[in-house]
């Protein structure tokens, strides 16, 4: 039961971060203010940096901001490039 609750909570946090990422990507850009907002959200939700990078990449692909070939995320800073 505890593991199930943890899994559910982690999924909820990931979904919350992904929705935030989609909101900041709505204008087709990811500026420094957007990155700061997402970093704050990641910390607030307690997500690992790698999880956040993958969710940001997924949000970019889902929102049509970039294609699979173009979607690249810096493994060090999490910045999207190729947009």
Coordinates of N, CA and C in Angstrom, one line a residue:
X1 N 0.8 -1.2 0.0 CA 0.0 0.0 0.0 C 0.9 1.3 0.0
X2 N 1.9 1.2 0.8 CA 2.8 2.4 0.9 C 3.5 2.6 -0.5
X3 N 4.0 1.5 -1.1 CA 4.6 1.7 -2.4 C 3.7 2.2 -3.5
X4 N 2.4 1.8 -3.4 CA 1.4 2.2 -4.4 C 1.2 3.7 -4.2
X5 N 1.1 4.2 -3.0 CA 0.9 5.6 -2.7 C 2.1 6.4 -3.1
X6 N 3.3 5.9 -3.0 CA 4.5 6.6 -3.4 C 4.5 6.7 -4.9
X7 N 4.2 5.6 -5.6 CA 4.1 5.6 -7.1 C 3.1 6.6 -7.6
X8 N 1.9 6.6 -7.0 CA 0.9 7.6 -7.4 C 1.3 9.0 -7.2
X9 N 1.9 9.3 -6.0 CA 2.4 10.6 -5.7 C 3.5 11.1 -6.7
X10 N 4.4 10.2 -7.0 CA 5.5 10.5 -8.0 C 4.9 10.8 -9.4
X11 N 3.9 10.0 -9.8 CA 3.2 10.2 -11.1 C 2.5 11.6 -11.1
X12 N 1.9 12.0 -10.0 CA 1.2 13.2 -9.9 C 2.2 14.4 -10.0
X13 N 3.4 14.3 -9.3 CA 4.4 15.3 -9.4 C 5.0 15.4 -10.8
X14 N 5.2 14.3 -11.4 CA 5.7 14.4 -12.8 C 4.7 15.0 -13.7
X15 N 3.4 14.7 -13.6 CA 2.4 15.3 -14.4 C 2.3 16.8 -14.2
X16 N 2.4 17.2 -12.9 CA 2.4 18.6 -12.6 C 3.6 19.4 -13.3
X17 N 4.8 18.8 -13.2 CA 5.9 19.4 -13.9 C 5.8 19.5 -15.4
X18 N 5.3 18.4 -16.0 CA 5.1 18.4 -17.4 C 4.1 19.4 -17.9
X19 N 3.0 19.6 -17.1 CA 2.0 20.6 -17.4 C 2.7 22.0 -17.3
X20 N 3.5 22.2 -16.3 CA 4.2 23.5 -16.2 C 5.1 23.7 -17.4
X21 N 5.8 22.7 -17.8 CA 6.7 22.8 -19.0 C 5.9 23.1 -20.2
X22 N 4.8 22.5 -20.4 CA 3.9 22.8 -21.6 C 3.5 24.3 -21.6
X23 N 3.1 24.8 -20.4 CA 2.7 26.2 -20.3 C 3.8 27.1 -20.7
X24 N 5.1 26.9 -20.3 CA 6.1 27.8 -20.6 C 6.6 27.7 -22.1
X25 N 6.3 26.5 -22.7 CA 6.6 26.3 -24.1 C 5.5 26.8 -25.1
X26 N 4.4 27.3 -24.5 CA 3.3 27.7 -25.4 C 3.7 28.7 -26.4
X27 N 4.7 29.6 -26.1 CA 5.1 30.6 -27.0 C 6.2 30.2 -28.0
X28 N 6.6 28.9 -27.8 CA 7.6 28.3 -28.7 C 9.0 28.7 -28.3
X29 N 9.2 29.3 -27.2 CA 10.6 29.7 -26.7 C 10.7 29.2 -25.3
X30 N 12.0 29.0 -24.9 CA 12.3 28.7 -23.5 C 13.4 29.7 -23.1
X31 N 13.0 30.8 -22.5 CA 14.0 31.8 -22.1 C 14.5 31.5 -20.7
X32 N 15.4 32.4 -20.2 CA 16.0 32.2 -18.9 C 15.0 32.3 -17.8
X33 N 14.0 33.1 -17.9 CA 12.9 33.2 -16.9 C 12.1 31.9 -16.9
X34 N 11.8 31.4 -18.0 CA 11.1 30.1 -18.1 C 11.9 29.0 -17.4
X35 N 13.2 29.0 -17.7 CA 14.1 27.9 -17.1 C 14.1 28.1 -15.5
X36 N 14.1 29.3 -15.1 CA 14.1 29.6 -13.6 C 12.8 29.1 -13.0
X37 N 11.7 29.3 -13.7 CA 10.4 28.9 -13.2 C 10.3 27.4 -13.1
X38 N 10.9 26.7 -14.2 CA 10.9 25.3 -14.2 C 11.8 24.7 -13.1
X39 N 12.9 25.3 -12.9 CA 13.9 24.9 -11.9 C 13.2 25.0 -10.5
X40 N 12.5 26.1 -10.3 CA 11.8 26.3 -9.0 C 10.7 25.2 -8.8
X41 N 10.0 25.0 -9.9 CA 8.9 23.9 -9.9 C 9.5 22.6 -9.6
X42 N 10.6 22.3 -10.2 CA 11.3 21.0 -10.0 C 11.7 20.8 -8.5
X43 N 12.2 21.8 -8.0 CA 12.6 21.8 -6.5 C 11.4 21.7 -5.6
X44 N 10.4 22.4 -5.9 CA 9.2 22.4 -5.2 C 8.6 21.0 -5.1
X45 N 8.6 20.3 -6.3 CA 8.0 19.0 -6.4 C 9.0 17.9 -6.0
X46 N 10.2 18.2 -5.8 CA 11.2 17.2 -5.3 C 11.6 16.2 -6.4
X47 N 11.6 16.7 -7.7 CA 11.9 15.8 -8.8 C 13.4 15.8 -9.0
X48 N 14.0 14.7 -9.5 CA 15.4 14.7 -9.9 C 15.6 15.5 -11.2
X49 N 16.8 16.0 -11.3 CA 17.1 16.8 -12.5 C 16.9 16.0 -13.8
X50 N 17.3 14.8 -13.8 CA 17.2 13.9 -15.0 C 15.7 13.7 -15.3
X51 N 14.9 13.5 -14.3 CA 13.4 13.3 -14.6 C 12.9 14.6 -15.2
X52 N 13.3 15.7 -14.7 CA 12.8 17.0 -15.2 C 13.2 17.2 -16.6
X53 N 14.4 16.9 -16.9 CA 14.9 17.0 -18.3 C 14.1 16.2 -19.3
X54 N 13.8 14.9 -18.9 CA 13.1 14.0 -19.7 C 11.6 14.5 -19.9
X55 N 11.1 15.1 -18.8 CA 9.7 15.6 -18.9 C 9.7 16.9 -19.8
X56 N 10.7 17.7 -19.7 CA 10.7 18.9 -20.5 C 10.9 18.5 -22.0
X57 N 11.7 17.5 -22.3 CA 11.8 17.0 -23.7 C 10.5 16.5 -24.2
X58 N 9.8 15.7 -23.3 CA 8.5 15.1 -23.7 C 7.5 16.3 -24.0
X59 N 7.5 17.3 -23.1 CA 6.6 18.4 -23.2 C 6.8 19.1 -24.6
X60 N 8.1 19.3 -24.9 CA 8.4 20.0 -26.2 C 8.0 19.2 -27.4
X61 N 8.1 17.9 -27.3 CA 7.7 17.0 -28.4 C 6.1 17.0 -28.5
X62 N 5.5 16.9 -27.3 CA 4.0 16.8 -27.3 C 3.4 18.1 -27.8
X63 N 4.0 19.2 -27.5 CA 3.4 20.5 -27.8 C 3.7 21.0 -29.2
X64 N 4.5 20.2 -29.9 CA 4.9 20.5 -31.3 C 5.9 21.5 -31.4
X65 N 6.6 21.9 -30.3 CA 7.7 22.9 -30.4 C 8.8 22.4 -31.2
X66 N 9.1 21.1 -31.1 CA 10.2 20.5 -31.8 C 9.9 19.0 -32.2
X67 N 10.7 18.5 -33.0 CA 10.6 17.1 -33.4 C 11.6 16.2 -32.7
X68 N 11.4 14.9 -32.8 CA 12.3 14.0 -32.1 C 13.8 14.3 -32.5
X69 N 14.0 14.5 -33.8 CA 15.4 14.7 -34.2 C 15.9 16.0 -33.7
X70 N 15.1 17.0 -33.5 CA 15.5 18.3 -33.0 C 15.6 18.4 -31.5
X71 N 14.9 17.6 -30.8 CA 14.8 17.7 -29.3 C 16.0 17.2 -28.7
X72 N 16.8 18.1 -28.2 CA 18.0 17.8 -27.5 C 18.0 18.6 -26.2
X73 N 18.4 17.9 -25.1 CA 18.5 18.6 -23.8 C 19.9 18.5 -23.3
X74 N 20.5 19.6 -22.9 CA 21.8 19.6 -22.4 C 21.8 18.7 -21.1
X75 N 22.7 17.7 -21.0 CA 22.6 16.9 -19.8 C 23.2 17.6 -18.6
X76 N 23.8 18.7 -18.7 CA 24.4 19.4 -17.6 C 23.4 20.5 -17.0
X77 N 22.8 21.3 -17.9 CA 22.0 22.4 -17.4 C 20.5 22.2 -17.7
X78 N 20.1 21.2 -18.5 CA 18.7 20.9 -18.8 C 18.2 21.9 -19.9
X79 N 19.0 22.7 -20.5 CA 18.5 23.6 -21.5 C 18.2 22.9 -22.8
X80 N 17.1 23.2 -23.3 CA 16.7 22.7 -24.7 C 17.5 23.4 -25.7
X81 N 18.0 22.7 -26.7 CA 18.6 23.3 -27.8 C 18.2 22.6 -29.1
X82 N 18.3 23.3 -30.2 CA 17.7 22.8 -31.4 C 16.3 23.3 -31.7
X83 N 15.9 24.2 -30.9 CA 14.5 24.8 -31.1 C 14.6 25.9 -32.1

